CSV table of C-alpha atoms in Angstrom, one decimal:
chain,number,residue,atom,x,y,z
I,7,MET,CA,4.4,-4.3,30.6
I,8,THR,CA,1.5,-2.9,29.0
I,9,GLY,CA,-1.4,-0.2,28.9
I,10,PRO,CA,-4.8,-2.4,29.2
I,11,ARG,CA,-2.6,-5.8,29.7
I,12,GLY,CA,-0.4,-3.9,32.5
I,13,THR,CA,-0.6,-5.8,36.3
I,14,GLY,CA,2.8,-5.1,37.9
I,15,GLY,CA,3.2,-1.9,40.6
I,16,THR,CA,4.3,-0.6,43.6
I,17,GLY,CA,4.0,1.7,46.2
I,18,GLY,CA,2.7,5.4,45.8
I,19,THR,CA,-1.3,6.8,45.6
I,20,GLY,CA,-0.3,9.3,42.4
I,21,GLY,CA,-3.8,10.7,43.8
I,22,PRO,CA,-7.4,9.7,44.0
I,23,GLY,CA,-7.4,5.8,43.5
I,24,GLY,CA,-4.0,5.8,42.7
I,25,ARG,CA,-2.9,2.6,45.4
I,26,GLY,CA,-2.1,-0.6,43.5
I,27,LEU,CA,-1.2,1.2,39.7
I,28,PRO,CA,1.2,-0.4,37.8
I,29,GLU,CA,4.7,1.1,37.3
I,30,GLU,CA,3.3,1.9,33.8
I,31,ALA,CA,0.9,4.2,35.3
I,32,TYR,CA,3.7,6.0,37.1
I,33,ALA,CA,5.7,6.7,33.5
I,34,ALA,CA,2.7,7.9,31.7
I,35,ALA,CA,2.1,10.3,34.8
I,36,LEU,CA,6.0,11.3,34.3
I,37,ALA,CA,5.8,12.1,30.7
I,38,SER,CA,2.8,13.6,31.3
I,39,VAL,CA,4.3,16.6,33.6
I,40,PRO,CA,4.4,20.0,31.3
I,41,ARG,CA,7.7,21.2,32.3
I,42,VAL,CA,9.6,17.1,31.7
I,43,GLY,CA,11.1,17.1,28.4
I,44,PRO,CA,12.9,13.8,26.7
I,45,ALA,CA,15.9,15.0,28.6
I,46,THR,CA,14.5,15.5,32.0
I,47,LEU,CA,12.5,12.0,31.4
I,48,ARG,CA,15.9,10.3,31.5
I,49,LEU,CA,17.5,12.1,34.3
I,50,LEU,CA,14.4,11.0,36.3
I,51,LEU,CA,14.2,6.9,35.1
I,52,ALA,CA,18.2,7.0,35.1
I,53,THR,CA,18.2,4.8,38.5
I,54,ASP,CA,14.7,4.4,39.4
I,55,ALA,CA,11.4,2.4,38.4
I,56,PRO,CA,8.8,5.4,37.4
I,57,SER,CA,6.7,4.7,40.9
I,58,VAL,CA,10.0,5.9,42.9
I,59,ALA,CA,10.9,8.8,40.7
I,60,TRP,CA,6.9,10.0,41.0
I,61,SER,CA,7.0,10.1,44.5
I,62,ARG,CA,10.6,11.8,45.0
I,63,SER,CA,9.7,14.5,42.2
I,64,SER,CA,6.4,15.8,44.0
I,65,PHE,CA,4.9,16.7,40.9
I,66,PRO,CA,1.1,17.5,40.6
I,67,GLY,CA,-1.2,15.1,39.1
I,68,ASP,CA,-3.8,12.2,39.2
I,69,VAL,CA,-2.1,9.4,38.2
I,70,ALA,CA,-5.1,7.0,38.4
I,71,ARG,CA,-6.9,9.7,36.3
I,72,ILE,CA,-4.1,9.6,33.5
I,73,TRP,CA,-3.5,5.7,33.5
I,74,GLN,CA,-7.5,5.3,32.9
I,75,ARG,CA,-7.2,7.7,29.9
I,76,HIS,CA,-4.0,5.2,28.7
I,77,GLU,CA,-6.3,2.2,29.2
I,78,GLU,CA,-9.6,4.0,27.3
I,79,LYS,CA,-7.7,4.1,24.6
I,80,GLY,CA,-5.7,1.0,24.2
I,81,ILE,CA,-2.6,2.3,24.4
I,82,GLU,CA,0.4,0.6,26.1
I,83,VAL,CA,3.2,2.3,28.2
I,84,CYS,CA,6.6,0.8,28.9
I,85,TRP,CA,9.4,2.7,29.9
I,86,HIS,CA,13.0,2.3,29.3
I,87,GLY,CA,14.7,-0.4,30.9
I,88,GLY,CA,11.5,-1.9,31.8
I,89,PRO,CA,9.7,-4.9,30.5
I,90,GLY,CA,8.2,-4.8,26.5
I,91,TYR,CA,10.8,-2.0,25.7
I,92,PRO,CA,11.9,-2.4,22.2
I,93,ALA,CA,15.4,-3.9,22.4
I,94,ARG,CA,16.3,-1.3,19.3
I,95,LEU,CA,16.3,1.3,21.5
I,96,GLU,CA,17.9,0.1,24.6
I,97,ASN,CA,21.7,1.0,23.4
I,98,ASP,CA,21.0,4.3,22.4
I,99,PRO,CA,22.0,7.6,24.4
I,100,ASP,CA,19.1,9.3,22.9
I,101,ALA,CA,16.3,7.0,23.3
I,102,PRO,CA,13.2,7.7,25.0
I,103,ALA,CA,12.6,7.1,28.5
I,104,VAL,CA,8.9,6.6,28.1
I,105,LEU,CA,7.1,5.0,24.7
I,106,PHE,CA,3.5,5.0,23.6
I,107,CYS,CA,2.0,2.3,21.3
I,108,GLN,CA,-1.0,1.6,19.7
I,109,GLY,CA,-1.2,-1.8,17.7
I,110,ASP,CA,1.4,-4.6,18.7
I,111,PRO,CA,4.3,-3.8,20.8
I,112,GLU,CA,6.1,-6.3,19.4
I,113,ALA,CA,5.7,-6.0,15.7
I,114,VAL,CA,8.5,-3.7,15.9
I,115,ARG,CA,10.9,-6.6,17.0
I,116,THR,CA,9.6,-9.3,14.1
I,117,HIS,CA,11.1,-7.8,10.8
I,118,PRO,CA,13.9,-5.7,9.2
I,119,THR,CA,12.8,-2.1,9.2
I,120,VAL,CA,13.0,0.4,6.2
I,121,ALA,CA,12.2,4.2,7.0
I,122,LEU,CA,10.6,5.8,3.7
I,123,VAL,CA,10.8,9.8,4.5
I,124,GLY,CA,10.3,13.0,2.6
I,125,THR,CA,8.2,16.1,1.7
I,126,ARG,CA,4.5,17.0,2.8
I,127,SER,CA,4.5,18.4,-0.5
I,128,PRO,CA,5.4,15.8,-2.9
I,129,THR,CA,5.2,15.4,-6.8
I,130,ARG,CA,3.0,12.7,-8.3
I,131,TYR,CA,6.2,11.0,-9.0
I,132,GLY,CA,7.3,10.8,-5.3
I,133,ILE,CA,3.7,9.5,-4.4
I,134,GLY,CA,3.9,6.8,-6.9
I,135,VAL,CA,7.3,5.5,-5.7
I,136,ALA,CA,6.7,6.0,-2.4
I,137,ALA,CA,3.6,3.8,-2.1
I,138,GLN,CA,5.1,1.6,-4.8
I,139,PHE,CA,8.4,0.9,-2.3
I,140,GLY,CA,5.7,0.2,0.1
I,141,ALA,CA,4.1,-2.2,-1.3
I,142,ASP,CA,7.1,-4.1,-2.1
I,143,LEU,CA,9.0,-3.9,0.7
I,144,ALA,CA,6.0,-5.3,2.9
I,145,ALA,CA,5.8,-7.7,0.4
I,146,LEU,CA,9.1,-8.8,1.2
I,147,GLY,CA,9.0,-9.1,4.7
I,148,VAL,CA,10.1,-5.4,5.3
I,149,SER,CA,8.2,-3.3,7.9
I,150,VAL,CA,7.8,0.4,6.4
I,151,VAL,CA,8.7,2.7,8.8
I,152,SER,CA,7.3,6.4,8.5
I,153,GLY,CA,6.2,9.3,9.7
I,154,LEU,CA,1.9,9.3,8.9
I,155,ALA,CA,2.3,12.6,7.8
I,156,LEU,CA,0.7,14.1,4.8
I,157,GLY,CA,2.8,13.4,1.4
I,158,ILE,CA,5.6,10.5,1.3
I,159,ASP,CA,5.2,9.3,4.8
I,160,GLY,CA,1.4,8.5,3.9
I,161,ALA,CA,1.8,7.0,0.3
I,162,ALA,CA,4.5,4.8,1.7
I,163,HIS,CA,2.1,3.2,4.6
I,164,GLU,CA,-0.5,3.5,2.0
I,165,GLY,CA,1.5,1.3,-0.2
I,166,ALA,CA,2.6,-1.1,3.0
I,167,THR,CA,-0.7,-2.1,4.3
I,168,ALA,CA,-1.8,-4.0,1.4
I,169,SER,CA,-0.2,-7.7,3.2
I,170,GLY,CA,3.0,-8.8,4.8
I,171,ALA,CA,5.6,-7.5,7.3
I,172,PRO,CA,3.4,-5.1,9.9
I,173,PRO,CA,3.7,-1.4,9.2
I,174,ILE,CA,5.4,1.0,11.7
I,175,ALA,CA,4.7,4.6,12.7
I,176,VAL,CA,6.1,6.8,14.8
I,177,VAL,CA,4.0,10.5,15.3
I,178,ALA,CA,5.1,13.7,17.3
I,179,GLY,CA,1.5,14.2,19.6
I,180,GLY,CA,-0.4,11.9,21.5
I,181,LEU,CA,-2.1,8.5,20.0
I,182,ASP,CA,-5.5,9.5,21.1
I,183,ASP,CA,-5.4,12.1,18.5
I,184,PRO,CA,-4.5,11.1,15.1
I,185,TYR,CA,-3.0,13.8,13.2
I,186,PRO,CA,-3.2,14.9,10.4
I,187,ARG,CA,-7.2,14.3,10.6
I,188,ARG,CA,-7.0,13.6,6.9
I,189,ASN,CA,-5.0,10.1,7.4
I,190,ALA,CA,-7.0,8.9,11.1
I,191,ARG,CA,-8.0,6.2,8.6
I,192,LEU,CA,-4.8,5.0,7.7
I,193,TRP,CA,-3.6,5.6,11.1
I,194,ALA,CA,-5.9,3.0,12.0
I,195,ARG,CA,-4.8,0.4,9.6
I,196,VAL,CA,-1.6,1.1,10.7
I,197,ALA,CA,-2.5,0.2,14.1
I,198,GLU,CA,-4.3,-2.6,13.4
I,199,GLN,CA,-2.2,-4.0,11.1
I,200,GLY,CA,1.1,-3.0,13.1
I,201,ALA,CA,2.2,-0.6,15.4
I,202,VAL,CA,1.9,3.5,16.0
I,203,TYR,CA,4.5,4.7,18.3
I,204,SER,CA,4.9,8.2,20.4
I,205,GLU,CA,6.9,9.8,22.9
I,206,SER,CA,3.8,12.2,23.5
I,207,PRO,CA,1.4,10.7,26.6
I,208,ALA,CA,-2.4,10.9,25.4
I,209,GLY,CA,-3.8,14.6,26.1
I,210,VAL,CA,-0.3,16.3,24.6
I,211,ARG,CA,-1.3,18.6,21.6
I,212,THR,CA,0.9,18.1,18.3
I,213,GLU,CA,3.6,20.7,18.8
I,214,LYS,CA,5.7,22.1,16.2
I,215,TRP,CA,8.8,21.0,18.0
I,216,ARG,CA,7.6,17.8,18.6
I,217,PHE,CA,8.8,16.9,15.0
I,218,PRO,CA,12.4,17.0,15.1
I,219,VAL,CA,11.9,15.0,18.2
I,220,ARG,CA,9.9,11.9,16.4
I,221,ASN,CA,12.5,12.1,13.8
I,222,ARG,CA,15.4,10.9,15.5
I,223,LEU,CA,12.9,7.9,16.7
I,224,LEU,CA,12.1,7.1,13.3
I,225,ALA,CA,16.0,6.7,12.5
I,226,MET,CA,16.3,4.7,15.6
I,227,LEU,CA,13.7,2.1,14.9
I,228,SER,CA,15.1,1.7,11.0
I,229,ASP,CA,18.0,-0.7,9.8
I,230,VAL,CA,18.0,1.7,6.4
I,231,VAL,CA,16.5,4.7,5.5
I,232,VAL,CA,15.4,6.3,2.1
I,233,VAL,CA,14.2,10.2,1.5
I,234,VAL,CA,12.1,9.8,-1.4
I,235,GLU,CA,11.6,13.5,-2.1
I,236,SER,CA,12.5,16.4,-0.2
I,237,ARG,CA,12.8,19.8,-0.2
I,238,HIS,CA,16.9,21.9,0.3
I,239,ARG,CA,15.8,22.0,3.8
I,240,GLY,CA,13.1,19.6,4.2
I,241,GLY,CA,12.0,18.2,7.8
I,242,ALA,CA,13.3,15.1,6.4
I,243,LEU,CA,16.3,16.0,6.4
I,244,TYR,CA,16.3,15.6,10.5
I,245,THR,CA,15.7,11.9,10.0
I,246,VAL,CA,19.0,11.5,7.9
I,247,GLU,CA,21.4,13.2,10.3
I,248,ALA,CA,20.0,11.1,13.3
I,249,ALA,CA,20.6,8.3,10.9
I,250,ALA,CA,24.4,9.4,9.9
I,251,ALA,CA,25.0,9.8,13.8
I,252,ARG,CA,24.6,5.9,14.5
I,253,GLY,CA,25.9,4.7,11.8
I,254,ILE,CA,22.2,4.3,9.7
I,255,PRO,CA,22.9,3.4,6.0
I,256,VAL,CA,20.9,6.3,3.9
I,257,GLY,CA,19.4,6.5,0.4
I,258,ALA,CA,18.0,9.2,-1.3
I,259,VAL,CA,16.0,8.6,-4.7
I,260,PRO,CA,17.2,10.7,-7.6
I,261,GLY,CA,15.0,13.6,-9.2
I,262,SER,CA,14.7,15.8,-11.5
I,263,ILE,CA,17.1,18.9,-11.5
I,264,ARG,CA,14.2,21.2,-12.5
I,265,SER,CA,12.1,19.8,-8.9
I,266,PRO,CA,11.9,21.8,-6.0
I,267,THR,CA,11.3,18.3,-4.3
I,268,SER,CA,14.2,16.9,-5.2
I,269,GLU,CA,16.8,19.4,-4.1
I,270,GLY,CA,17.5,17.6,-0.8
I,271,THR,CA,17.4,14.3,-2.3
I,272,ASN,CA,19.9,15.3,-5.6
I,273,ARG,CA,22.2,17.1,-2.6
I,274,LEU,CA,21.8,14.1,-0.5
I,275,LEU,CA,23.5,11.8,-3.5
I,276,ALA,CA,26.3,14.4,-3.8
I,277,ASP,CA,27.3,14.1,-0.5
I,278,GLY,CA,27.8,10.1,-0.4
I,279,CYS,CA,24.3,8.8,0.1
I,280,PHE,CA,23.7,5.6,-1.4
I,281,PRO,CA,21.2,6.3,-4.9
I,282,VAL,CA,18.2,4.6,-4.8
I,283,CYS,CA,16.5,3.8,-8.3
I,284,GLY,CA,14.9,0.4,-7.1
I,285,VAL,CA,13.7,-2.0,-3.6
I,286,ASP,CA,16.7,-3.8,-5.2
I,287,ASP,CA,19.1,-1.1,-3.9
I,288,ILE,CA,17.3,-1.2,-0.2
I,289,LEU,CA,17.7,-4.9,-0.7
I,290,THR,CA,21.3,-4.8,-1.2
I,291,ALA,CA,21.6,-1.9,1.7
I,292,LEU,CA,19.7,-3.8,4.2
I,293,ALA,CA,22.4,-7.2,3.2
I,294,LEU,CA,25.5,-5.0,3.7
I,295,ARG,CA,24.4,-4.7,7.0
I,296,GLY,CA,23.9,-8.2,7.6
I,297,VAL,CA,20.1,-7.8,7.8
I,298,LEU,CA,18.2,-10.7,6.3
I,299,LEU,CA,14.7,-11.2,5.0
I,300,PRO,CA,12.5,-13.5,6.5
I,301,ALA,CA,12.6,-17.3,5.1
I,302,GLY,CA,10.4,-17.5,2.3
I,303,THR,CA,9.2,-14.3,1.8
I,304,ALA,CA,10.5,-13.6,-2.0
I,305,ALA,CA,9.1,-16.2,-3.3
I,306,ALA,CA,5.5,-15.6,-1.4
I,307,ALA,CA,5.8,-12.3,-3.3
I,308,ASP,CA,6.7,-13.6,-6.1
I,309,GLU,CA,3.9,-15.9,-6.5
I,310,GLY,CA,1.6,-13.6,-5.0
I,311,SER,CA,2.4,-11.3,-8.4
I,312,HIS,CA,1.9,-13.7,-10.5
I,313,SER,CA,-1.4,-14.9,-9.3
I,314,GLY,CA,-3.9,-13.6,-11.5
I,315,SER,CA,-7.2,-11.9,-11.8
I,316,ALA,CA,-9.4,-11.9,-8.1
I,317,PRO,CA,-13.1,-11.4,-7.9
I,318,SER,CA,-13.6,-8.0,-7.1
I,319,GLY,CA,-15.8,-9.5,-4.6
I,320,GLY,CA,-12.6,-10.4,-3.0
I,321,TYR,CA,-11.7,-6.2,-2.3
I,322,ALA,CA,-13.4,-3.8,-0.2
I,323,GLY,CA,-13.6,-0.2,0.5
I,324,PRO,CA,-11.4,2.0,-2.2
I,325,ASP,CA,-9.7,-1.2,-3.5
I,326,ARG,CA,-13.0,-2.5,-4.5
I,327,ALA,CA,-14.1,1.2,-6.2
I,328,LEU,CA,-10.4,0.8,-7.4
I,329,PHE,CA,-10.5,-2.6,-9.0
I,330,GLU,CA,-14.1,-1.9,-10.5
I,331,ALA,CA,-13.3,1.2,-11.7
I,332,LEU,CA,-10.3,-0.5,-14.1
I,333,SER,CA,-10.7,-2.2,-17.5
I,334,ASN,CA,-8.8,-3.7,-20.1
I,335,ASP,CA,-8.3,0.0,-21.3
I,336,PRO,CA,-5.7,1.7,-19.9
I,337,VAL,CA,-7.1,5.0,-18.1
I,338,SER,CA,-5.0,8.0,-16.4
I,339,LEU,CA,-4.8,8.3,-12.3
I,340,ASP,CA,-7.0,11.7,-13.0
I,341,HIS,CA,-9.8,9.6,-14.6
I,342,LEU,CA,-9.5,7.4,-11.4
I,343,ALA,CA,-9.3,10.0,-9.3
I,344,ARG,CA,-12.4,11.6,-10.6
I,345,VAL,CA,-14.3,8.0,-10.6
I,346,THR,CA,-13.0,6.9,-7.2
I,347,GLY,CA,-12.9,10.0,-5.6
I,348,LEU,CA,-10.1,9.0,-3.6
I,349,ASP,CA,-7.1,11.7,-3.3
I,350,LEU,CA,-3.4,10.4,-4.7
I,351,PRO,CA,-2.0,8.8,-2.3
I,352,ALA,CA,-5.3,6.8,-1.2
I,353,LEU,CA,-5.0,6.0,-4.6
I,354,CYS,CA,-1.3,5.2,-5.5
I,355,GLY,CA,-1.4,2.6,-2.4
I,356,GLY,CA,-4.5,0.9,-3.8
I,357,LEU,CA,-3.4,0.6,-7.5
I,358,GLU,CA,0.0,-0.7,-6.0
I,359,ARG,CA,-1.9,-3.2,-3.8
I,360,LEU,CA,-4.0,-4.4,-6.9
I,361,ALA,CA,-0.8,-4.7,-9.2
I,362,ARG,CA,1.2,-6.8,-5.9
I,363,ASP,CA,-2.1,-9.2,-6.5
I,364,GLY,CA,-1.2,-9.6,-9.8
I,365,VAL,CA,-4.7,-7.6,-11.2
I,366,ALA,CA,-3.6,-4.7,-12.2
I,367,ARG,CA,-0.8,-3.2,-14.3
I,368,ASP,CA,1.4,0.7,-14.8
I,369,ILE,CA,1.6,1.3,-18.5
I,370,GLY,CA,3.6,4.4,-18.9
I,371,GLY,CA,1.4,6.5,-16.0
I,372,TRP,CA,-2.0,4.7,-17.1
I,373,TRP,CA,-3.5,1.6,-15.2
I,374,GLU,CA,-5.3,-1.2,-16.9
I,375,ARG,CA,-6.9,-4.2,-15.4
I,376,THR,CA,-5.1,-7.6,-16.4
């Protein structure tokens, strides 16, 4: 089923040292051929196992070397119809033929999923909302799906990596080269707690055309899609189109009519998407689809939000710096950013995690220790 743990295999040499390679190796090799796009890959694997498709294609390439690259990076590989392929994708006519994963491939099977997407250039309002929704949904047992991009995506996952349901990311380039670099640490946290998926094999650059392709996979892996902030022609609308084509509910967070970053979301609301003014609106959309929260998560989240103060020794890294920067006197986000050196998505994500633990609270945009 997987990269490092794959053991099955059939014929074909695939270059030097290619005998006895698992099917996953040939799937990775087919996906690595430069002129083979998603549609061609689906055709190649529609009726044949990867090793057979490779043998018939006569493509150049060293299968063993390609496989080694994925094994060394801990990248799992699965193909449509093979073991380990996400059940959510199996019946979609546009599903990727080969999928790569860092983390736990089972993460996407275990919880309801909600995509939180939006602009790479959000307002402070949008970052705060994305981080809050990410933290609240994860605590309630809902996996947050996003693209690990700058802006709304990163803020959503900053909140979601606190605790609870495993976060799910879908990226455009190869999993051996985190993009953007600024989110490399966040990428590692998501892979450690959940899973990072891509249709691109290791060694593939993050090219512009891969982002719209990535966005359709975001929709496929989600029970509900929520756009937090988007410009009128923002990239998040590709995810909206893919969701709408599949009957997946799409919600949007209302914003100021004077804000360019809310032009897209306000237009979505005018077009009939459901308004998202809080996490309860997302939970309602899940319930209307018949998607239920894991048993006990709501009670556990409520208990955690009233758990009282935790010692600073219980936190590490950025969360510890934030905890120590807070006091009983409310301070602004600008002050916390100067004291801790954190950028805004990391700052908002950390504050939402502290708020979830019951040790910090927001008072009209100012924060204090409880």
